[in-house]
Amino acid sequence: MDELKRLLHDLIGLTENEFQIFYNRLERKEYKAKTLVIKEGKKAKDLYFIESGFFRTFKNIEGKEFTTYFSCDKHFITVFDSFIYQTPSLEFLEAIEDSVVYKVSFESLTQLYKESSNFEKFGRVLAEQNHLCAQQRALTMQTKSAKKKYLDFIKNYDKKIVLRAPQYQIASFLGIAAESLSRIRKEVTIS
């Protein structure tokens, strides 16, 4: 929990009192590997802070999975468009490994926005980060070679994700064939 407190202090200047208010709205949850936390067609009602573990969001199209995002320790995750607009999710949120999270509901977060400008700032910063991530990903997908996509991935993503995500999930995330990723990985050394 100290990590979350430090993160929120560094990110938005959350005070000790504000953190206590936030903490009181959190619920600790544990998920086993391969648990679908949010299912396609269901509303994303919660935002999750990952204390430990590993998650992905993915889309299933005609039985084929397309990973759209990875997140692990000390980061937030949800299906953001569903959460923000409170509409049915177009994606799944899955725990890839056994995980421990702290979740806050949409209703609680909305109430917190009314209580302090720091909480509003938190919502804005999360939305900005999500937007920038999506924009950078779209640019990468449209303009870079398969090898460059993978090199950017190992440079910019947490080592836990790089080393432990199944190859087929990384390949789908990068928009390349698993066979191509296998060849690229043989050429690249991860330090």
Short mmCIF file of N, CA and C in Angstrom, two decimals:
data_model
loop_
_atom_site.label_atom_id
_atom_site.label_comp_id
_atom_site.label_asym_id
_atom_site.label_seq_id
_atom_site.Cartn_x
_atom_site.Cartn_y
_atom_site.Cartn_z
N MET A 1 0.82 -1.20 0.00
CA MET A 1 0.00 0.00 0.00
C MET A 1 0.86 1.26 0.00
N ASP A 2 2.07 1.14 0.54
CA ASP A 2 2.99 2.29 0.52
C ASP A 2 3.30 2.71 -0.91
N GLU A 3 3.40 1.73 -1.81
CA GLU A 3 3.66 2.04 -3.23
C GLU A 3 2.54 2.88 -3.82
N LEU A 4 1.30 2.54 -3.52
CA LEU A 4 0.17 3.30 -4.02
C LEU A 4 0.19 4.71 -3.45
N LYS A 5 0.46 4.82 -2.17
CA LYS A 5 0.51 6.14 -1.53
C LYS A 5 1.59 7.01 -2.18
N ARG A 6 2.77 6.43 -2.40
CA ARG A 6 3.88 7.16 -3.02
C ARG A 6 3.53 7.55 -4.45
N LEU A 7 2.94 6.62 -5.18
CA LEU A 7 2.56 6.90 -6.56
C LEU A 7 1.58 8.07 -6.64
N LEU A 8 0.55 8.05 -5.81
CA LEU A 8 -0.46 9.11 -5.85
C LEU A 8 0.09 10.44 -5.36
N HIS A 9 1.01 10.38 -4.42
CA HIS A 9 1.65 11.62 -3.97
C HIS A 9 2.50 12.21 -5.09
N ASP A 10 3.30 11.37 -5.73
CA ASP A 10 4.17 11.84 -6.81
C ASP A 10 3.37 12.28 -8.04
N LEU A 11 2.30 11.58 -8.34
CA LEU A 11 1.51 11.84 -9.54
C LEU A 11 0.66 13.10 -9.42
N ILE A 12 0.01 13.27 -8.26
CA ILE A 12 -0.97 14.36 -8.14
C ILE A 12 -0.85 15.16 -6.84
N GLY A 13 0.16 14.84 -6.02
CA GLY A 13 0.32 15.57 -4.77
C GLY A 13 -0.72 15.23 -3.73
N LEU A 14 -1.22 14.01 -3.73
CA LEU A 14 -2.25 13.59 -2.78
C LEU A 14 -1.71 13.70 -1.35
N THR A 15 -2.47 14.34 -0.49
CA THR A 15 -2.05 14.51 0.90
C THR A 15 -2.32 13.23 1.69
N GLU A 16 -1.78 13.15 2.88
CA GLU A 16 -1.99 11.99 3.76
C GLU A 16 -3.48 11.81 4.04
N ASN A 17 -4.18 12.91 4.33
CA ASN A 17 -5.61 12.86 4.62
C ASN A 17 -6.40 12.39 3.40
N GLU A 18 -6.06 12.92 2.22
CA GLU A 18 -6.74 12.51 1.00
C GLU A 18 -6.48 11.04 0.70
N PHE A 19 -5.25 10.60 0.94
CA PHE A 19 -4.95 9.19 0.70
C PHE A 19 -5.81 8.31 1.61
N GLN A 20 -5.99 8.72 2.86
CA GLN A 20 -6.80 7.93 3.79
C GLN A 20 -8.24 7.84 3.31
N ILE A 21 -8.75 8.94 2.77
CA ILE A 21 -10.11 8.94 2.21
C ILE A 21 -10.18 7.97 1.02
N PHE A 22 -9.17 8.02 0.16
CA PHE A 22 -9.10 7.13 -0.99
C PHE A 22 -8.99 5.68 -0.54
N TYR A 23 -8.10 5.44 0.40
CA TYR A 23 -7.86 4.08 0.90
C TYR A 23 -9.13 3.45 1.46
N ASN A 24 -9.92 4.26 2.14
CA ASN A 24 -11.17 3.76 2.74
C ASN A 24 -12.19 3.32 1.68
N ARG A 25 -12.00 3.73 0.45
CA ARG A 25 -12.91 3.35 -0.64
C ARG A 25 -12.41 2.14 -1.43
N LEU A 26 -11.22 1.67 -1.09
CA LEU A 26 -10.62 0.56 -1.82
C LEU A 26 -11.06 -0.79 -1.25
N GLU A 27 -11.08 -1.77 -2.13
CA GLU A 27 -11.35 -3.14 -1.72
C GLU A 27 -10.22 -4.02 -2.25
N ARG A 28 -9.63 -4.81 -1.39
CA ARG A 28 -8.55 -5.72 -1.79
C ARG A 28 -9.16 -6.98 -2.39
N LYS A 29 -8.62 -7.40 -3.54
CA LYS A 29 -9.10 -8.61 -4.21
C LYS A 29 -7.91 -9.42 -4.67
N GLU A 30 -8.09 -10.74 -4.68
CA GLU A 30 -7.09 -11.64 -5.23
C GLU A 30 -7.72 -12.39 -6.39
N TYR A 31 -6.96 -12.50 -7.47
CA TYR A 31 -7.43 -13.22 -8.65
C TYR A 31 -6.43 -14.31 -9.01
N LYS A 32 -6.93 -15.46 -9.33
CA LYS A 32 -6.11 -16.57 -9.81
C LYS A 32 -5.76 -16.34 -11.28
N ALA A 33 -4.67 -16.92 -11.71
CA ALA A 33 -4.26 -16.84 -13.11
C ALA A 33 -5.41 -17.29 -14.01
N LYS A 34 -5.53 -16.61 -15.13
CA LYS A 34 -6.53 -16.89 -16.17
C LYS A 34 -7.95 -16.50 -15.79
N THR A 35 -8.12 -15.76 -14.69
CA THR A 35 -9.44 -15.26 -14.32
C THR A 35 -9.83 -14.10 -15.23
N LEU A 36 -11.04 -14.17 -15.78
CA LEU A 36 -11.57 -13.05 -16.54
C LEU A 36 -12.24 -12.10 -15.56
N VAL A 37 -11.59 -10.99 -15.30
CA VAL A 37 -12.06 -10.01 -14.32
C VAL A 37 -13.20 -9.18 -14.90
N ILE A 38 -13.06 -8.81 -16.16
CA ILE A 38 -14.12 -8.11 -16.90
C ILE A 38 -14.34 -8.90 -18.17
N LYS A 39 -15.60 -9.17 -18.46
CA LYS A 39 -15.93 -9.92 -19.68
C LYS A 39 -16.50 -8.98 -20.73
N GLU A 40 -16.25 -9.33 -21.97
CA GLU A 40 -16.82 -8.58 -23.08
C GLU A 40 -18.34 -8.52 -22.91
N GLY A 41 -18.90 -7.34 -23.11
CA GLY A 41 -20.35 -7.16 -22.98
C GLY A 41 -20.80 -6.74 -21.59
N LYS A 42 -19.91 -6.85 -20.61
CA LYS A 42 -20.21 -6.42 -19.23
C LYS A 42 -19.56 -5.07 -18.97
N LYS A 43 -20.17 -4.30 -18.12
CA LYS A 43 -19.67 -2.98 -17.78
C LYS A 43 -18.45 -3.08 -16.86
N ALA A 44 -17.41 -2.29 -17.15
CA ALA A 44 -16.25 -2.19 -16.26
C ALA A 44 -16.63 -1.26 -15.12
N LYS A 45 -16.90 -1.82 -13.96
CA LYS A 45 -17.40 -1.04 -12.83
C LYS A 45 -16.29 -0.57 -11.91
N ASP A 46 -15.06 -1.11 -12.09
CA ASP A 46 -13.98 -0.81 -11.15
C ASP A 46 -12.68 -0.47 -11.88
N LEU A 47 -11.87 0.32 -11.19
CA LEU A 47 -10.50 0.62 -11.58
C LEU A 47 -9.60 -0.14 -10.61
N TYR A 48 -8.56 -0.80 -11.13
CA TYR A 48 -7.72 -1.68 -10.32
C TYR A 48 -6.29 -1.14 -10.22
N PHE A 49 -5.77 -1.11 -9.00
CA PHE A 49 -4.35 -0.87 -8.79
C PHE A 49 -3.72 -2.22 -8.53
N ILE A 50 -2.74 -2.59 -9.33
CA ILE A 50 -2.12 -3.91 -9.21
C ILE A 50 -1.01 -3.85 -8.16
N GLU A 51 -1.26 -4.46 -7.02
CA GLU A 51 -0.21 -4.54 -5.99
C GLU A 51 0.86 -5.54 -6.44
N SER A 52 0.40 -6.69 -6.91
CA SER A 52 1.31 -7.68 -7.48
C SER A 52 0.52 -8.50 -8.49
N GLY A 53 1.17 -8.85 -9.56
CA GLY A 53 0.51 -9.65 -10.56
C GLY A 53 0.70 -9.09 -11.95
N PHE A 54 -0.16 -9.57 -12.85
CA PHE A 54 0.05 -9.33 -14.26
C PHE A 54 -1.29 -9.50 -14.97
N PHE A 55 -1.69 -8.50 -15.75
CA PHE A 55 -2.98 -8.50 -16.44
C PHE A 55 -2.80 -8.12 -17.91
N ARG A 56 -3.82 -8.43 -18.67
CA ARG A 56 -3.90 -7.96 -20.05
C ARG A 56 -5.35 -7.67 -20.38
N THR A 57 -5.55 -6.81 -21.36
CA THR A 57 -6.86 -6.67 -21.97
C THR A 57 -6.75 -7.27 -23.36
N PHE A 58 -7.85 -7.88 -23.81
CA PHE A 58 -7.82 -8.46 -25.14
C PHE A 58 -9.22 -8.48 -25.74
N LYS A 59 -9.23 -8.57 -27.06
CA LYS A 59 -10.45 -8.65 -27.85
C LYS A 59 -10.48 -10.03 -28.48
N ASN A 60 -11.64 -10.66 -28.50
CA ASN A 60 -11.79 -11.96 -29.13
C ASN A 60 -12.64 -11.76 -30.39
N ILE A 61 -12.02 -12.02 -31.54
CA ILE A 61 -12.72 -11.87 -32.82
C ILE A 61 -12.71 -13.21 -33.52
N GLU A 62 -13.90 -13.79 -33.66
CA GLU A 62 -14.07 -15.07 -34.33
C GLU A 62 -13.12 -16.13 -33.76
N GLY A 63 -13.00 -16.15 -32.43
CA GLY A 63 -12.19 -17.16 -31.76
C GLY A 63 -10.71 -16.86 -31.69
N LYS A 64 -10.28 -15.74 -32.25
CA LYS A 64 -8.87 -15.36 -32.21
C LYS A 64 -8.70 -14.18 -31.25
N GLU A 65 -7.73 -14.31 -30.33
CA GLU A 65 -7.48 -13.27 -29.33
C GLU A 65 -6.49 -12.24 -29.83
N PHE A 66 -6.81 -10.97 -29.57
CA PHE A 66 -5.93 -9.86 -29.90
C PHE A 66 -5.66 -9.09 -28.61
N THR A 67 -4.46 -9.22 -28.08
CA THR A 67 -4.08 -8.52 -26.85
C THR A 67 -3.95 -7.04 -27.17
N THR A 68 -4.58 -6.20 -26.35
CA THR A 68 -4.57 -4.76 -26.59
C THR A 68 -3.77 -3.98 -25.55
N TYR A 69 -3.49 -4.61 -24.40
CA TYR A 69 -2.76 -3.89 -23.35
C TYR A 69 -2.25 -4.88 -22.32
N PHE A 70 -1.08 -4.58 -21.75
CA PHE A 70 -0.52 -5.33 -20.63
C PHE A 70 -0.29 -4.37 -19.47
N SER A 71 -0.40 -4.87 -18.25
CA SER A 71 -0.07 -4.07 -17.08
C SER A 71 0.32 -5.01 -15.95
N CYS A 72 1.24 -4.52 -15.10
CA CYS A 72 1.67 -5.35 -13.97
C CYS A 72 1.89 -4.48 -12.74
N ASP A 73 2.65 -5.00 -11.80
CA ASP A 73 2.84 -4.40 -10.48
C ASP A 73 2.93 -2.87 -10.50
N LYS A 74 2.20 -2.27 -9.57
CA LYS A 74 2.25 -0.84 -9.29
C LYS A 74 1.68 0.03 -10.41
N HIS A 75 0.75 -0.53 -11.17
CA HIS A 75 0.08 0.23 -12.21
C HIS A 75 -1.44 0.04 -12.09
N PHE A 76 -2.17 0.93 -12.76
CA PHE A 76 -3.63 0.86 -12.80
C PHE A 76 -4.06 0.16 -14.08
N ILE A 77 -5.19 -0.52 -13.99
CA ILE A 77 -5.77 -1.14 -15.19
C ILE A 77 -7.28 -1.26 -15.03
N THR A 78 -7.95 -1.19 -16.15
CA THR A 78 -9.36 -1.51 -16.32
C THR A 78 -9.58 -1.56 -17.83
N VAL A 79 -10.78 -1.75 -18.28
CA VAL A 79 -11.10 -1.51 -19.68
C VAL A 79 -11.59 -0.06 -19.69
N PHE A 80 -10.68 0.85 -20.05
CA PHE A 80 -10.90 2.27 -19.78
C PHE A 80 -12.11 2.86 -20.47
N ASP A 81 -12.38 2.53 -21.73
CA ASP A 81 -13.55 3.15 -22.37
C ASP A 81 -14.84 2.72 -21.70
N SER A 82 -14.93 1.46 -21.33
CA SER A 82 -16.12 0.96 -20.62
C SER A 82 -16.24 1.61 -19.24
N PHE A 83 -15.12 1.75 -18.56
CA PHE A 83 -15.12 2.34 -17.22
C PHE A 83 -15.52 3.82 -17.27
N ILE A 84 -14.90 4.56 -18.15
CA ILE A 84 -15.15 6.01 -18.23
C ILE A 84 -16.59 6.30 -18.64
N TYR A 85 -17.09 5.58 -19.65
CA TYR A 85 -18.43 5.85 -20.16
C TYR A 85 -19.51 4.97 -19.55
N GLN A 86 -19.09 3.99 -18.72
CA GLN A 86 -20.02 3.05 -18.09
C GLN A 86 -20.92 2.39 -19.13
N THR A 87 -20.27 1.87 -20.16
CA THR A 87 -20.93 1.14 -21.23
C THR A 87 -20.40 -0.29 -21.27
N PRO A 88 -21.10 -1.19 -21.96
CA PRO A 88 -20.60 -2.57 -22.06
C PRO A 88 -19.19 -2.61 -22.67
N SER A 89 -18.36 -3.44 -22.10
CA SER A 89 -16.97 -3.56 -22.54
C SER A 89 -16.88 -4.26 -23.88
N LEU A 90 -15.98 -3.77 -24.71
CA LEU A 90 -15.69 -4.42 -25.98
C LEU A 90 -14.54 -5.40 -25.85
N GLU A 91 -13.96 -5.47 -24.64
CA GLU A 91 -12.78 -6.29 -24.41
C GLU A 91 -12.94 -7.11 -23.13
N PHE A 92 -12.00 -8.02 -22.94
CA PHE A 92 -11.87 -8.78 -21.70
C PHE A 92 -10.69 -8.22 -20.92
N LEU A 93 -10.76 -8.29 -19.59
CA LEU A 93 -9.62 -8.03 -18.72
C LEU A 93 -9.31 -9.35 -18.02
N GLU A 94 -8.08 -9.83 -18.19
CA GLU A 94 -7.70 -11.13 -17.67
C GLU A 94 -6.46 -11.04 -16.78
N ALA A 95 -6.50 -11.74 -15.65
CA ALA A 95 -5.31 -11.92 -14.83
C ALA A 95 -4.47 -13.01 -15.49
N ILE A 96 -3.27 -12.67 -15.90
CA ILE A 96 -2.39 -13.65 -16.54
C ILE A 96 -1.74 -14.53 -15.48
N GLU A 97 -1.43 -13.95 -14.33
CA GLU A 97 -0.84 -14.67 -13.21
C GLU A 97 -1.70 -14.43 -11.97
N ASP A 98 -1.48 -15.21 -10.93
CA ASP A 98 -2.13 -14.91 -9.66
C ASP A 98 -1.80 -13.47 -9.30
N SER A 99 -2.80 -12.71 -8.89
CA SER A 99 -2.63 -11.27 -8.71
C SER A 99 -3.38 -10.77 -7.49
N VAL A 100 -2.85 -9.68 -6.91
CA VAL A 100 -3.50 -8.97 -5.82
C VAL A 100 -3.71 -7.53 -6.27
N VAL A 101 -4.94 -7.06 -6.16
CA VAL A 101 -5.27 -5.71 -6.58
C VAL A 101 -6.05 -4.99 -5.47
N TYR A 102 -6.09 -3.69 -5.60
CA TYR A 102 -7.01 -2.86 -4.83
C TYR A 102 -7.90 -2.18 -5.86
N LYS A 103 -9.21 -2.34 -5.68
CA LYS A 103 -10.13 -1.77 -6.66
C LYS A 103 -10.95 -0.66 -6.03
N VAL A 104 -11.28 0.30 -6.90
CA VAL A 104 -12.17 1.39 -6.50
C VAL A 104 -13.28 1.44 -7.56
N SER A 105 -14.51 1.56 -7.10
CA SER A 105 -15.65 1.56 -8.03
C SER A 105 -15.77 2.90 -8.75
N PHE A 106 -16.44 2.86 -9.88
CA PHE A 106 -16.71 4.07 -10.65
C PHE A 106 -17.48 5.07 -9.78
N GLU A 107 -18.47 4.57 -9.05
CA GLU A 107 -19.29 5.46 -8.20
C GLU A 107 -18.42 6.13 -7.12
N SER A 108 -17.55 5.35 -6.49
CA SER A 108 -16.68 5.92 -5.45
C SER A 108 -15.73 6.95 -6.03
N LEU A 109 -15.16 6.65 -7.17
CA LEU A 109 -14.23 7.58 -7.79
C LEU A 109 -14.94 8.87 -8.21
N THR A 110 -16.14 8.73 -8.75
CA THR A 110 -16.93 9.91 -9.12
C THR A 110 -17.22 10.77 -7.90
N GLN A 111 -17.54 10.15 -6.78
CA GLN A 111 -17.77 10.88 -5.53
C GLN A 111 -16.50 11.58 -5.07
N LEU A 112 -15.36 10.90 -5.19
CA LEU A 112 -14.08 11.50 -4.79
C LEU A 112 -13.75 12.73 -5.63
N TYR A 113 -14.11 12.70 -6.91
CA TYR A 113 -13.88 13.87 -7.78
C TYR A 113 -14.55 15.11 -7.19
N LYS A 114 -15.71 14.91 -6.56
CA LYS A 114 -16.46 16.03 -6.00
C LYS A 114 -15.85 16.52 -4.68
N GLU A 115 -15.09 15.66 -4.03
CA GLU A 115 -14.54 15.98 -2.71
C GLU A 115 -13.22 16.73 -2.74
N SER A 116 -12.45 16.56 -3.80
CA SER A 116 -11.13 17.20 -3.85
C SER A 116 -10.68 17.37 -5.29
N SER A 117 -10.07 18.51 -5.56
CA SER A 117 -9.54 18.75 -6.90
C SER A 117 -8.39 17.78 -7.21
N ASN A 118 -7.71 17.27 -6.19
CA ASN A 118 -6.65 16.29 -6.44
C ASN A 118 -7.21 15.00 -7.03
N PHE A 119 -8.40 14.63 -6.60
CA PHE A 119 -9.00 13.42 -7.18
C PHE A 119 -9.43 13.68 -8.62
N GLU A 120 -9.93 14.87 -8.90
CA GLU A 120 -10.23 15.23 -10.29
C GLU A 120 -8.96 15.19 -11.13
N LYS A 121 -7.88 15.68 -10.55
CA LYS A 121 -6.59 15.65 -11.24
C LYS A 121 -6.17 14.21 -11.51
N PHE A 122 -6.40 13.33 -10.56
CA PHE A 122 -6.10 11.91 -10.73
C PHE A 122 -6.83 11.35 -11.95
N GLY A 123 -8.12 11.63 -12.05
CA GLY A 123 -8.91 11.16 -13.18
C GLY A 123 -8.40 11.72 -14.50
N ARG A 124 -8.04 13.00 -14.49
CA ARG A 124 -7.53 13.64 -15.71
C ARG A 124 -6.19 13.04 -16.11
N VAL A 125 -5.29 12.86 -15.15
CA VAL A 125 -3.96 12.30 -15.45
C VAL A 125 -4.09 10.86 -15.98
N LEU A 126 -4.97 10.06 -15.36
CA LEU A 126 -5.20 8.70 -15.87
C LEU A 126 -5.71 8.72 -17.30
N ALA A 127 -6.66 9.60 -17.58
CA ALA A 127 -7.21 9.70 -18.94
C ALA A 127 -6.14 10.16 -19.92
N GLU A 128 -5.32 11.12 -19.52
CA GLU A 128 -4.25 11.61 -20.39
C GLU A 128 -3.23 10.50 -20.68
N GLN A 129 -2.84 9.77 -19.65
CA GLN A 129 -1.87 8.69 -19.83
C GLN A 129 -2.44 7.61 -20.75
N ASN A 130 -3.71 7.27 -20.55
CA ASN A 130 -4.36 6.27 -21.39
C ASN A 130 -4.42 6.73 -22.84
N HIS A 131 -4.75 7.99 -23.04
CA HIS A 131 -4.81 8.55 -24.40
C HIS A 131 -3.43 8.52 -25.06
N LEU A 132 -2.40 8.96 -24.35
CA LEU A 132 -1.06 8.97 -24.92
C LEU A 132 -0.58 7.56 -25.25
N CYS A 133 -0.88 6.62 -24.38
CA CYS A 133 -0.51 5.23 -24.62
C CYS A 133 -1.18 4.72 -25.90
N ALA A 134 -2.46 4.99 -26.06
CA ALA A 134 -3.20 4.55 -27.25
C ALA A 134 -2.66 5.23 -28.50
N GLN A 135 -2.34 6.50 -28.40
CA GLN A 135 -1.81 7.25 -29.55
C GLN A 135 -0.44 6.71 -29.97
N GLN A 136 0.43 6.48 -29.00
CA GLN A 136 1.77 5.94 -29.30
C GLN A 136 1.66 4.54 -29.90
N ARG A 137 0.76 3.75 -29.35
CA ARG A 137 0.57 2.38 -29.86
C ARG A 137 0.08 2.40 -31.30
N ALA A 138 -0.88 3.26 -31.61
CA ALA A 138 -1.39 3.36 -32.98
C ALA A 138 -0.28 3.78 -33.94
N LEU A 139 0.53 4.73 -33.55
CA LEU A 139 1.64 5.20 -34.38
C LEU A 139 2.64 4.07 -34.61
N THR A 140 2.97 3.35 -33.55
CA THR A 140 3.90 2.22 -33.66
C THR A 140 3.35 1.15 -34.61
N MET A 141 2.09 0.81 -34.43
CA MET A 141 1.47 -0.25 -35.25
C MET A 141 1.46 0.11 -36.73
N GLN A 142 1.30 1.40 -37.02
CA GLN A 142 1.15 1.82 -38.41
C GLN A 142 2.47 2.13 -39.11
N THR A 143 3.52 2.41 -38.34
CA THR A 143 4.72 2.94 -38.99
C THR A 143 6.00 2.13 -38.79
N LYS A 144 5.99 1.12 -37.94
CA LYS A 144 7.24 0.43 -37.63
C LYS A 144 7.25 -1.01 -38.11
N SER A 145 8.45 -1.47 -38.40
CA SER A 145 8.62 -2.86 -38.81
C SER A 145 8.38 -3.78 -37.61
N ALA A 146 8.22 -5.06 -37.89
CA ALA A 146 8.00 -6.04 -36.81
C ALA A 146 9.15 -6.01 -35.82
N LYS A 147 10.38 -5.99 -36.31
CA LYS A 147 11.54 -5.99 -35.42
C LYS A 147 11.57 -4.72 -34.58
N LYS A 148 11.29 -3.58 -35.18
CA LYS A 148 11.29 -2.32 -34.43
C LYS A 148 10.18 -2.30 -33.38
N LYS A 149 9.03 -2.87 -33.72
CA LYS A 149 7.94 -2.96 -32.73
C LYS A 149 8.40 -3.75 -31.51
N TYR A 150 9.06 -4.88 -31.75
CA TYR A 150 9.52 -5.71 -30.64
C TYR A 150 10.62 -5.00 -29.84
N LEU A 151 11.53 -4.34 -30.52
CA LEU A 151 12.60 -3.60 -29.81
C LEU A 151 11.99 -2.50 -28.94
N ASP A 152 11.00 -1.80 -29.47
CA ASP A 152 10.31 -0.78 -28.66
C ASP A 152 9.60 -1.41 -27.48
N PHE A 153 8.99 -2.56 -27.70
CA PHE A 153 8.29 -3.28 -26.63
C PHE A 153 9.25 -3.63 -25.49
N ILE A 154 10.39 -4.22 -25.80
CA ILE A 154 11.31 -4.62 -24.73
C ILE A 154 11.97 -3.41 -24.06
N LYS A 155 12.02 -2.31 -24.78
CA LYS A 155 12.58 -1.08 -24.20
C LYS A 155 11.58 -0.37 -23.28
N ASN A 156 10.31 -0.37 -23.68
CA ASN A 156 9.33 0.47 -23.00
C ASN A 156 8.42 -0.24 -22.00
N TYR A 157 8.39 -1.57 -22.02
CA TYR A 157 7.51 -2.30 -21.13
C TYR A 157 8.30 -2.93 -19.98
N ASP A 158 7.61 -3.09 -18.87
CA ASP A 158 8.20 -3.69 -17.69
C ASP A 158 8.82 -5.04 -18.03
N LYS A 159 9.99 -5.30 -17.49
CA LYS A 159 10.70 -6.55 -17.76
C LYS A 159 9.85 -7.77 -17.42
N LYS A 160 9.03 -7.65 -16.40
CA LYS A 160 8.14 -8.75 -16.02
C LYS A 160 7.23 -9.13 -17.19
N ILE A 161 6.70 -8.14 -17.87
CA ILE A 161 5.82 -8.38 -19.01
C ILE A 161 6.62 -8.99 -20.16
N VAL A 162 7.77 -8.40 -20.45
CA VAL A 162 8.61 -8.86 -21.56
C VAL A 162 9.02 -10.32 -21.38
N LEU A 163 9.38 -10.68 -20.15
CA LEU A 163 9.91 -12.02 -19.91
C LEU A 163 8.84 -13.08 -19.65
N ARG A 164 7.66 -12.66 -19.16
CA ARG A 164 6.68 -13.66 -18.72
C ARG A 164 5.39 -13.73 -19.52
N ALA A 165 5.14 -12.76 -20.37
CA ALA A 165 3.93 -12.84 -21.20
C ALA A 165 4.11 -13.95 -22.22
N PRO A 166 3.09 -14.77 -22.44
CA PRO A 166 3.19 -15.79 -23.47
C PRO A 166 3.47 -15.17 -24.84
N GLN A 167 4.29 -15.85 -25.62
CA GLN A 167 4.72 -15.32 -26.91
C GLN A 167 3.55 -14.97 -27.82
N TYR A 168 2.50 -15.81 -27.82
CA TYR A 168 1.37 -15.54 -28.71
C TYR A 168 0.64 -14.25 -28.31
N GLN A 169 0.65 -13.92 -27.00
CA GLN A 169 0.02 -12.68 -26.56
C GLN A 169 0.85 -11.47 -26.97
N ILE A 170 2.16 -11.58 -26.83
CA ILE A 170 3.04 -10.48 -27.27
C ILE A 170 2.89 -10.28 -28.78
N ALA A 171 2.90 -11.37 -29.53
CA ALA A 171 2.76 -11.28 -30.99
C ALA A 171 1.46 -10.58 -31.37
N SER A 172 0.35 -10.97 -30.74
CA SER A 172 -0.92 -10.33 -31.09
C SER A 172 -0.93 -8.87 -30.67
N PHE A 173 -0.30 -8.56 -29.55
CA PHE A 173 -0.19 -7.17 -29.09
C PHE A 173 0.59 -6.32 -30.10
N LEU A 174 1.64 -6.91 -30.67
CA LEU A 174 2.48 -6.18 -31.63
C LEU A 174 1.93 -6.24 -33.05
N GLY A 175 0.90 -7.04 -33.27
CA GLY A 175 0.31 -7.13 -34.61
C GLY A 175 1.19 -7.89 -35.59
N ILE A 176 1.91 -8.89 -35.09
CA ILE A 176 2.76 -9.70 -35.96
C ILE A 176 2.48 -11.18 -35.71
N ALA A 177 2.86 -12.00 -36.65
CA ALA A 177 2.66 -13.44 -36.52
C ALA A 177 3.58 -14.00 -35.44
N ALA A 178 3.11 -14.99 -34.71
CA ALA A 178 3.92 -15.62 -33.66
C ALA A 178 5.22 -16.18 -34.22
N GLU A 179 5.18 -16.70 -35.43
CA GLU A 179 6.39 -17.24 -36.07
C GLU A 179 7.41 -16.13 -36.31
N SER A 180 6.93 -14.97 -36.76
CA SER A 180 7.83 -13.83 -36.98
C SER A 180 8.45 -13.38 -35.67
N LEU A 181 7.64 -13.33 -34.62
CA LEU A 181 8.17 -12.94 -33.32
C LEU A 181 9.23 -13.93 -32.85
N SER A 182 9.01 -15.19 -33.09
CA SER A 182 9.98 -16.22 -32.70
C SER A 182 11.32 -15.97 -33.39
N ARG A 183 11.29 -15.66 -34.68
CA ARG A 183 12.53 -15.36 -35.42
C ARG A 183 13.21 -14.10 -34.86
N ILE A 184 12.40 -13.08 -34.60
CA ILE A 184 12.95 -11.82 -34.09
C ILE A 184 13.59 -12.03 -32.73
N ARG A 185 12.94 -12.79 -31.87
CA ARG A 185 13.47 -13.04 -30.52
C ARG A 185 14.81 -13.77 -30.57
N LYS A 186 15.02 -14.60 -31.56
CA LYS A 186 16.30 -15.30 -31.70
C LYS A 186 17.42 -14.32 -32.05
N GLU A 187 17.07 -13.21 -32.72
CA GLU A 187 18.05 -12.22 -33.12
C GLU A 187 18.36 -11.20 -32.02
N VAL A 188 17.45 -11.06 -31.07
CA VAL A 188 17.54 -10.00 -30.07
C VAL A 188 17.85 -10.57 -28.69
N THR A 189 18.80 -9.95 -28.01
CA THR A 189 19.14 -10.35 -26.65
C THR A 189 18.46 -9.38 -25.69
N ILE A 190 17.76 -9.92 -24.70
CA ILE A 190 17.13 -9.07 -23.70
C ILE A 190 18.07 -8.97 -22.51
N SER A 191 18.47 -7.74 -22.21
CA SER A 191 19.42 -7.57 -21.09
C SER A 191 18.71 -7.33 -19.78
#
